[in-house]
Amino acid sequence: MQVEHDHENDVAYVSLVSHIADAASVRQITVATPEGNAELHLDFDATGRLLGIEAVGARAALPAEVLRRAPGRPAE
């Protein structure tokens, strides 16, 4: 599992597989957090396997320790 975080835009991507090929994600499902302060976009392949999760509003959706360890651009 790998996590990348764009601090400036507060968007993170959690990859659940080691590599996601171009066009491998064929279906996306969007889920709002219970408080409505973030959206999660679940990426699935053609067999229905979950490849990764994009978190828009990552600070509200993911634990702070996960984001601290994630590579990405720091906020200015």
mmCIF file of N, CA, C and O in Angstrom:
data_model
loop_
_atom_site.group_PDB
_atom_site.id
_atom_site.type_symbol
_atom_site.label_atom_id
_atom_site.label_comp_id
_atom_site.label_asym_id
_atom_site.label_seq_id
_atom_site.Cartn_x
_atom_site.Cartn_y
_atom_site.Cartn_z
ATOM 1 N N MET A 1 0.849 -1.178 0.000
ATOM 2 C CA MET A 1 0.000 0.000 0.000
ATOM 3 C C MET A 1 0.890 1.234 0.000
ATOM 4 O O MET A 1 1.887 1.285 0.701
ATOM 5 N N GLN A 2 0.510 2.216 -0.801
ATOM 6 C CA GLN A 2 1.252 3.466 -0.886
ATOM 7 C C GLN A 2 0.271 4.624 -0.814
ATOM 8 O O GLN A 2 -0.820 4.556 -1.376
ATOM 9 N N VAL A 3 0.668 5.682 -0.126
ATOM 10 C CA VAL A 3 -0.178 6.875 -0.003
ATOM 11 C C VAL A 3 0.604 8.080 -0.516
ATOM 12 O O VAL A 3 1.764 8.278 -0.147
ATOM 13 N N GLU A 4 -0.026 8.868 -1.370
ATOM 14 C CA GLU A 4 0.539 10.140 -1.817
ATOM 15 C C GLU A 4 -0.449 11.232 -1.443
ATOM 16 O O GLU A 4 -1.659 11.022 -1.525
ATOM 17 N N HIS A 5 0.086 12.393 -1.024
ATOM 18 C CA HIS A 5 -0.791 13.485 -0.573
ATOM 19 C C HIS A 5 -0.341 14.794 -1.191
ATOM 20 O O HIS A 5 0.805 15.208 -1.044
ATOM 21 N N ASP A 6 -1.251 15.448 -1.883
ATOM 22 C CA ASP A 6 -1.042 16.802 -2.389
ATOM 23 C C ASP A 6 -1.545 17.728 -1.278
ATOM 24 O O ASP A 6 -2.749 17.933 -1.124
ATOM 25 N N HIS A 7 -0.607 18.247 -0.490
ATOM 26 C CA HIS A 7 -0.951 19.049 0.687
ATOM 27 C C HIS A 7 -1.707 20.323 0.321
ATOM 28 O O HIS A 7 -2.646 20.710 1.012
ATOM 29 N N GLU A 8 -1.291 20.957 -0.767
ATOM 30 C CA GLU A 8 -1.902 22.231 -1.160
ATOM 31 C C GLU A 8 -3.383 22.065 -1.494
ATOM 32 O O GLU A 8 -4.212 22.876 -1.099
ATOM 33 N N ASN A 9 -3.712 21.002 -2.231
ATOM 34 C CA ASN A 9 -5.099 20.768 -2.641
ATOM 35 C C ASN A 9 -5.834 19.804 -1.721
ATOM 36 O O ASN A 9 -7.018 19.553 -1.918
ATOM 37 N N ASP A 10 -5.148 19.259 -0.738
ATOM 38 C CA ASP A 10 -5.690 18.321 0.245
ATOM 39 C C ASP A 10 -6.375 17.126 -0.419
ATOM 40 O O ASP A 10 -7.499 16.762 -0.095
ATOM 41 N N VAL A 11 -5.647 16.531 -1.373
ATOM 42 C CA VAL A 11 -6.118 15.330 -2.069
ATOM 43 C C VAL A 11 -5.064 14.252 -1.866
ATOM 44 O O VAL A 11 -3.868 14.495 -2.040
ATOM 45 N N ALA A 12 -5.506 13.059 -1.475
ATOM 46 C CA ALA A 12 -4.590 11.939 -1.273
ATOM 47 C C ALA A 12 -5.056 10.756 -2.101
ATOM 48 O O ALA A 12 -6.250 10.623 -2.405
ATOM 49 N N TYR A 13 -4.091 9.904 -2.478
ATOM 50 C CA TYR A 13 -4.435 8.672 -3.183
ATOM 51 C C TYR A 13 -3.783 7.511 -2.446
ATOM 52 O O TYR A 13 -2.577 7.526 -2.199
ATOM 53 N N VAL A 14 -4.598 6.536 -2.099
ATOM 54 C CA VAL A 14 -4.130 5.320 -1.432
ATOM 55 C C VAL A 14 -4.161 4.209 -2.472
ATOM 56 O O VAL A 14 -5.246 3.789 -2.909
ATOM 57 N N SER A 15 -2.989 3.761 -2.901
ATOM 58 C CA SER A 15 -2.892 2.654 -3.852
ATOM 59 C C SER A 15 -2.875 1.356 -3.068
ATOM 60 O O SER A 15 -2.045 1.175 -2.178
ATOM 61 N N LEU A 16 -3.762 0.449 -3.413
ATOM 62 C CA LEU A 16 -3.842 -0.828 -2.710
ATOM 63 C C LEU A 16 -3.074 -1.926 -3.428
ATOM 64 O O LEU A 16 -2.931 -3.026 -2.897
ATOM 65 N N VAL A 17 -2.584 -1.643 -4.631
ATOM 66 C CA VAL A 17 -1.765 -2.578 -5.403
ATOM 67 C C VAL A 17 -0.455 -1.878 -5.736
ATOM 68 O O VAL A 17 -0.361 -0.654 -5.675
ATOM 69 N N SER A 18 0.552 -2.645 -6.099
ATOM 70 C CA SER A 18 1.870 -2.054 -6.333
ATOM 71 C C SER A 18 1.929 -1.173 -7.571
ATOM 72 O O SER A 18 2.719 -0.239 -7.633
ATOM 73 N N HIS A 19 1.092 -1.454 -8.563
ATOM 74 C CA HIS A 19 1.100 -0.648 -9.784
ATOM 75 C C HIS A 19 -0.302 -0.657 -10.393
ATOM 76 O O HIS A 19 -0.911 -1.719 -10.513
ATOM 77 N N ILE A 20 -0.774 0.507 -10.792
ATOM 78 C CA ILE A 20 -2.054 0.616 -11.491
ATOM 79 C C ILE A 20 -1.744 1.063 -12.911
ATOM 80 O O ILE A 20 -1.298 2.191 -13.135
ATOM 81 N N ALA A 21 -1.957 0.176 -13.865
ATOM 82 C CA ALA A 21 -1.679 0.488 -15.264
ATOM 83 C C ALA A 21 -2.667 1.525 -15.781
ATOM 84 O O ALA A 21 -3.787 1.659 -15.266
ATOM 85 N N ASP A 22 -2.249 2.252 -16.823
ATOM 86 C CA ASP A 22 -3.151 3.205 -17.465
ATOM 87 C C ASP A 22 -4.410 2.473 -17.913
ATOM 88 O O ASP A 22 -4.334 1.371 -18.452
ATOM 89 N N ALA A 23 -5.551 3.059 -17.690
ATOM 90 C CA ALA A 23 -6.870 2.528 -18.068
ATOM 91 C C ALA A 23 -7.260 1.268 -17.305
ATOM 92 O O ALA A 23 -8.219 0.604 -17.669
ATOM 93 N N ALA A 24 -6.539 0.919 -16.238
ATOM 94 C CA ALA A 24 -6.899 -0.265 -15.442
ATOM 95 C C ALA A 24 -8.145 -0.010 -14.608
ATOM 96 O O ALA A 24 -8.922 -0.923 -14.352
ATOM 97 N N SER A 25 -8.322 1.229 -14.194
ATOM 98 C CA SER A 25 -9.499 1.577 -13.407
ATOM 99 C C SER A 25 -10.657 1.826 -14.364
ATOM 100 O O SER A 25 -10.662 2.794 -15.116
ATOM 101 N N VAL A 26 -11.638 0.911 -14.332
ATOM 102 C CA VAL A 26 -12.746 1.008 -15.276
ATOM 103 C C VAL A 26 -14.052 1.453 -14.619
ATOM 104 O O VAL A 26 -15.016 1.764 -15.299
ATOM 105 N N ARG A 27 -14.071 1.460 -13.292
ATOM 106 C CA ARG A 27 -15.289 1.888 -12.595
ATOM 107 C C ARG A 27 -14.907 2.644 -11.333
ATOM 108 O O ARG A 27 -14.033 2.224 -10.585
ATOM 109 N N GLN A 28 -15.578 3.769 -11.113
ATOM 110 C CA GLN A 28 -15.350 4.569 -9.915
ATOM 111 C C GLN A 28 -16.683 4.741 -9.188
ATOM 112 O O GLN A 28 -17.705 4.969 -9.817
ATOM 113 N N ILE A 29 -16.598 4.630 -7.886
ATOM 114 C CA ILE A 29 -17.761 4.874 -7.036
ATOM 115 C C ILE A 29 -17.372 5.974 -6.055
ATOM 116 O O ILE A 29 -16.314 5.903 -5.432
ATOM 117 N N THR A 30 -18.224 6.981 -5.916
ATOM 118 C CA THR A 30 -17.954 8.090 -5.008
ATOM 119 C C THR A 30 -18.785 7.918 -3.744
ATOM 120 O O THR A 30 -19.972 7.620 -3.806
ATOM 121 N N VAL A 31 -18.099 8.091 -2.607
ATOM 122 C CA VAL A 31 -18.744 7.967 -1.303
ATOM 123 C C VAL A 31 -18.398 9.212 -0.490
ATOM 124 O O VAL A 31 -17.241 9.613 -0.428
ATOM 125 N N ALA A 32 -19.388 9.823 0.106
ATOM 126 C CA ALA A 32 -19.145 10.960 0.993
ATOM 127 C C ALA A 32 -18.902 10.438 2.402
ATOM 128 O O ALA A 32 -19.461 9.416 2.804
ATOM 129 N N THR A 33 -18.062 11.128 3.153
ATOM 130 C CA THR A 33 -17.860 10.756 4.545
ATOM 131 C C THR A 33 -19.144 11.066 5.321
ATOM 132 O O THR A 33 -19.946 11.902 4.887
ATOM 133 N N PRO A 34 -19.351 10.424 6.458
ATOM 134 C CA PRO A 34 -20.587 10.655 7.222
ATOM 135 C C PRO A 34 -20.837 12.124 7.559
ATOM 136 O O PRO A 34 -21.981 12.575 7.570
ATOM 137 N N GLU A 35 -19.772 12.892 7.807
ATOM 138 C CA GLU A 35 -19.935 14.309 8.139
ATOM 139 C C GLU A 35 -20.075 15.170 6.892
ATOM 140 O O GLU A 35 -20.347 16.363 6.993
ATOM 141 N N GLY A 36 -19.821 14.601 5.721
ATOM 142 C CA GLY A 36 -19.927 15.339 4.475
ATOM 143 C C GLY A 36 -18.785 16.282 4.201
ATOM 144 O O GLY A 36 -18.866 17.128 3.317
ATOM 145 N N ASN A 37 -17.673 16.132 4.916
ATOM 146 C CA ASN A 37 -16.552 17.060 4.748
ATOM 147 C C ASN A 37 -15.436 16.507 3.853
ATOM 148 O O ASN A 37 -14.395 17.131 3.709
ATOM 149 N N ALA A 38 -15.667 15.339 3.233
ATOM 150 C CA ALA A 38 -14.700 14.751 2.309
ATOM 151 C C ALA A 38 -15.428 13.778 1.398
ATOM 152 O O ALA A 38 -16.518 13.308 1.715
ATOM 153 N N GLU A 39 -14.802 13.516 0.235
ATOM 154 C CA GLU A 39 -15.327 12.522 -0.696
ATOM 155 C C GLU A 39 -14.260 11.483 -0.955
ATOM 156 O O GLU A 39 -13.076 11.819 -1.081
ATOM 157 N N LEU A 40 -14.676 10.240 -1.053
ATOM 158 C CA LEU A 40 -13.780 9.144 -1.397
ATOM 159 C C LEU A 40 -14.202 8.605 -2.748
ATOM 160 O O LEU A 40 -15.389 8.348 -2.978
ATOM 161 N N HIS A 41 -13.236 8.451 -3.639
ATOM 162 C CA HIS A 41 -13.481 7.898 -4.964
ATOM 163 C C HIS A 41 -12.794 6.530 -5.008
ATOM 164 O O HIS A 41 -11.565 6.460 -4.929
ATOM 165 N N LEU A 42 -13.585 5.474 -5.096
ATOM 166 C CA LEU A 42 -13.071 4.113 -5.101
ATOM 167 C C LEU A 42 -12.841 3.681 -6.544
ATOM 168 O O LEU A 42 -13.768 3.751 -7.363
ATOM 169 N N ASP A 43 -11.630 3.241 -6.867
ATOM 170 C CA ASP A 43 -11.282 2.818 -8.221
ATOM 171 C C ASP A 43 -11.248 1.294 -8.300
ATOM 172 O O ASP A 43 -10.524 0.644 -7.529
ATOM 173 N N PHE A 44 -12.011 0.732 -9.245
ATOM 174 C CA PHE A 44 -12.102 -0.719 -9.422
ATOM 175 C C PHE A 44 -11.617 -1.115 -10.813
ATOM 176 O O PHE A 44 -11.799 -0.370 -11.780
ATOM 177 N N ASP A 45 -11.046 -2.328 -10.922
ATOM 178 C CA ASP A 45 -10.660 -2.843 -12.233
ATOM 179 C C ASP A 45 -11.823 -3.621 -12.852
ATOM 180 O O ASP A 45 -12.914 -3.694 -12.268
ATOM 181 N N ALA A 46 -11.608 -4.197 -14.002
ATOM 182 C CA ALA A 46 -12.676 -4.884 -14.742
ATOM 183 C C ALA A 46 -13.222 -6.109 -14.016
ATOM 184 O O ALA A 46 -14.359 -6.514 -14.255
ATOM 185 N N THR A 47 -12.449 -6.672 -13.088
ATOM 186 C CA THR A 47 -12.918 -7.846 -12.344
ATOM 187 C C THR A 47 -13.596 -7.471 -11.035
ATOM 188 O O THR A 47 -14.033 -8.336 -10.290
ATOM 189 N N GLY A 48 -13.660 -6.161 -10.743
ATOM 190 C CA GLY A 48 -14.286 -5.700 -9.509
ATOM 191 C C GLY A 48 -13.333 -5.580 -8.344
ATOM 192 O O GLY A 48 -13.748 -5.325 -7.215
ATOM 193 N N ARG A 49 -12.035 -5.716 -8.608
ATOM 194 C CA ARG A 49 -11.032 -5.604 -7.546
ATOM 195 C C ARG A 49 -10.754 -4.128 -7.255
ATOM 196 O O ARG A 49 -10.571 -3.322 -8.169
ATOM 197 N N LEU A 50 -10.738 -3.768 -5.977
ATOM 198 C CA LEU A 50 -10.462 -2.400 -5.552
ATOM 199 C C LEU A 50 -8.977 -2.115 -5.724
ATOM 200 O O LEU A 50 -8.125 -2.803 -5.153
ATOM 201 N N LEU A 51 -8.657 -1.100 -6.539
ATOM 202 C CA LEU A 51 -7.270 -0.748 -6.827
ATOM 203 C C LEU A 51 -6.742 0.360 -5.925
ATOM 204 O O LEU A 51 -5.586 0.347 -5.515
ATOM 205 N N GLY A 52 -7.591 1.331 -5.646
ATOM 206 C CA GLY A 52 -7.148 2.464 -4.854
ATOM 207 C C GLY A 52 -8.294 3.370 -4.464
ATOM 208 O O GLY A 52 -9.422 3.202 -4.926
ATOM 209 N N ILE A 53 -7.956 4.330 -3.611
ATOM 210 C CA ILE A 53 -8.948 5.251 -3.075
ATOM 211 C C ILE A 53 -8.379 6.665 -3.146
ATOM 212 O O ILE A 53 -7.304 6.935 -2.606
ATOM 213 N N GLU A 54 -9.107 7.558 -3.801
ATOM 214 C CA GLU A 54 -8.744 8.967 -3.806
ATOM 215 C C GLU A 54 -9.575 9.661 -2.735
ATOM 216 O O GLU A 54 -10.798 9.492 -2.686
ATOM 217 N N ALA A 55 -8.923 10.432 -1.882
ATOM 218 C CA ALA A 55 -9.612 11.171 -0.824
ATOM 219 C C ALA A 55 -9.510 12.664 -1.120
ATOM 220 O O ALA A 55 -8.419 13.233 -1.083
ATOM 221 N N VAL A 56 -10.633 13.276 -1.436
ATOM 222 C CA VAL A 56 -10.707 14.723 -1.649
ATOM 223 C C VAL A 56 -11.199 15.302 -0.331
ATOM 224 O O VAL A 56 -12.296 15.005 0.116
ATOM 225 N N GLY A 57 -10.347 16.112 0.289
ATOM 226 C CA GLY A 57 -10.588 16.520 1.670
ATOM 227 C C GLY A 57 -9.889 15.513 2.577
ATOM 228 O O GLY A 57 -10.432 15.044 3.566
ATOM 229 N N ALA A 58 -8.672 15.168 2.186
ATOM 230 C CA ALA A 58 -7.921 14.083 2.836
ATOM 231 C C ALA A 58 -7.727 14.295 4.335
ATOM 232 O O ALA A 58 -7.796 13.337 5.101
ATOM 233 N N ARG A 59 -7.510 15.508 4.766
ATOM 234 C CA ARG A 59 -7.281 15.755 6.200
ATOM 235 C C ARG A 59 -8.496 15.368 7.034
ATOM 236 O O ARG A 59 -8.364 14.972 8.185
ATOM 237 N N ALA A 60 -9.694 15.482 6.452
ATOM 238 C CA ALA A 60 -10.904 15.105 7.171
ATOM 239 C C ALA A 60 -11.191 13.612 7.079
ATOM 240 O O ALA A 60 -11.845 13.054 7.952
ATOM 241 N N ALA A 61 -10.679 12.956 6.033
ATOM 242 C CA ALA A 61 -11.033 11.560 5.776
ATOM 243 C C ALA A 61 -10.004 10.543 6.262
ATOM 244 O O ALA A 61 -10.360 9.400 6.554
ATOM 245 N N LEU A 62 -8.738 10.942 6.336
ATOM 246 C CA LEU A 62 -7.670 9.990 6.661
ATOM 247 C C LEU A 62 -6.982 10.357 7.967
ATOM 248 O O LEU A 62 -6.902 11.533 8.328
ATOM 249 N N PRO A 63 -6.443 9.364 8.668
ATOM 250 C CA PRO A 63 -5.717 9.650 9.910
ATOM 251 C C PRO A 63 -4.498 10.548 9.651
ATOM 252 O O PRO A 63 -3.802 10.381 8.635
ATOM 253 N N ALA A 64 -4.241 11.464 10.539
ATOM 254 C CA ALA A 64 -3.136 12.417 10.391
ATOM 255 C C ALA A 64 -1.789 11.715 10.242
ATOM 256 O O ALA A 64 -0.947 12.149 9.454
ATOM 257 N N GLU A 65 -1.564 10.613 10.958
ATOM 258 C CA GLU A 65 -0.271 9.924 10.862
ATOM 259 C C GLU A 65 -0.046 9.323 9.485
ATOM 260 O O GLU A 65 1.080 9.234 9.012
ATOM 261 N N VAL A 66 -1.105 8.954 8.791
ATOM 262 C CA VAL A 66 -0.977 8.436 7.425
ATOM 263 C C VAL A 66 -0.535 9.564 6.498
ATOM 264 O O VAL A 66 0.363 9.396 5.680
ATOM 265 N N LEU A 67 -1.124 10.719 6.638
ATOM 266 C CA LEU A 67 -0.773 11.855 5.786
ATOM 267 C C LEU A 67 0.621 12.393 6.087
ATOM 268 O O LEU A 67 1.319 12.839 5.180
ATOM 269 N N ARG A 68 1.056 12.352 7.336
ATOM 270 C CA ARG A 68 2.402 12.827 7.688
ATOM 271 C C ARG A 68 3.470 11.986 7.001
ATOM 272 O O ARG A 68 4.522 12.490 6.620
ATOM 273 N N ARG A 69 3.238 10.699 6.830
ATOM 274 C CA ARG A 69 4.214 9.792 6.214
ATOM 275 C C ARG A 69 4.140 9.791 4.695
ATOM 276 O O ARG A 69 5.019 9.260 4.035
ATOM 277 N N ALA A 70 3.094 10.381 4.127
ATOM 278 C CA ALA A 70 2.874 10.324 2.691
ATOM 279 C C ALA A 70 3.773 11.310 1.962
ATOM 280 O O ALA A 70 3.862 12.467 2.346
ATOM 281 N N PRO A 71 4.425 10.850 0.876
ATOM 282 C CA PRO A 71 5.169 11.807 0.062
ATOM 283 C C PRO A 71 4.196 12.709 -0.683
ATOM 284 O O PRO A 71 3.046 12.349 -0.914
ATOM 285 N N GLY A 72 4.649 13.865 -1.040
ATOM 286 C CA GLY A 72 3.791 14.796 -1.780
ATOM 287 C C GLY A 72 4.291 16.204 -1.582
ATOM 288 O O GLY A 72 5.287 16.442 -0.914
ATOM 289 N N ARG A 73 3.582 17.137 -2.182
ATOM 290 C CA ARG A 73 3.979 18.541 -2.072
ATOM 291 C C ARG A 73 3.468 19.111 -0.766
ATOM 292 O O ARG A 73 2.280 19.045 -0.478
ATOM 293 N N PRO A 74 4.352 19.697 0.048
ATOM 294 C CA PRO A 74 3.879 20.339 1.284
ATOM 295 C C PRO A 74 3.117 21.611 0.990
ATOM 296 O O PRO A 74 3.315 22.251 -0.037
ATOM 297 N N ALA A 75 2.229 21.965 1.891
ATOM 298 C CA ALA A 75 1.475 23.215 1.756
ATOM 299 C C ALA A 75 2.410 24.385 1.928
ATOM 300 O O ALA A 75 3.368 24.328 2.670
ATOM 301 N N GLU A 76 2.126 25.460 1.227
ATOM 302 C CA GLU A 76 2.979 26.668 1.341
ATOM 303 C C GLU A 76 2.394 27.631 2.334
ATOM 304 O O GLU A 76 1.253 27.715 2.564
#
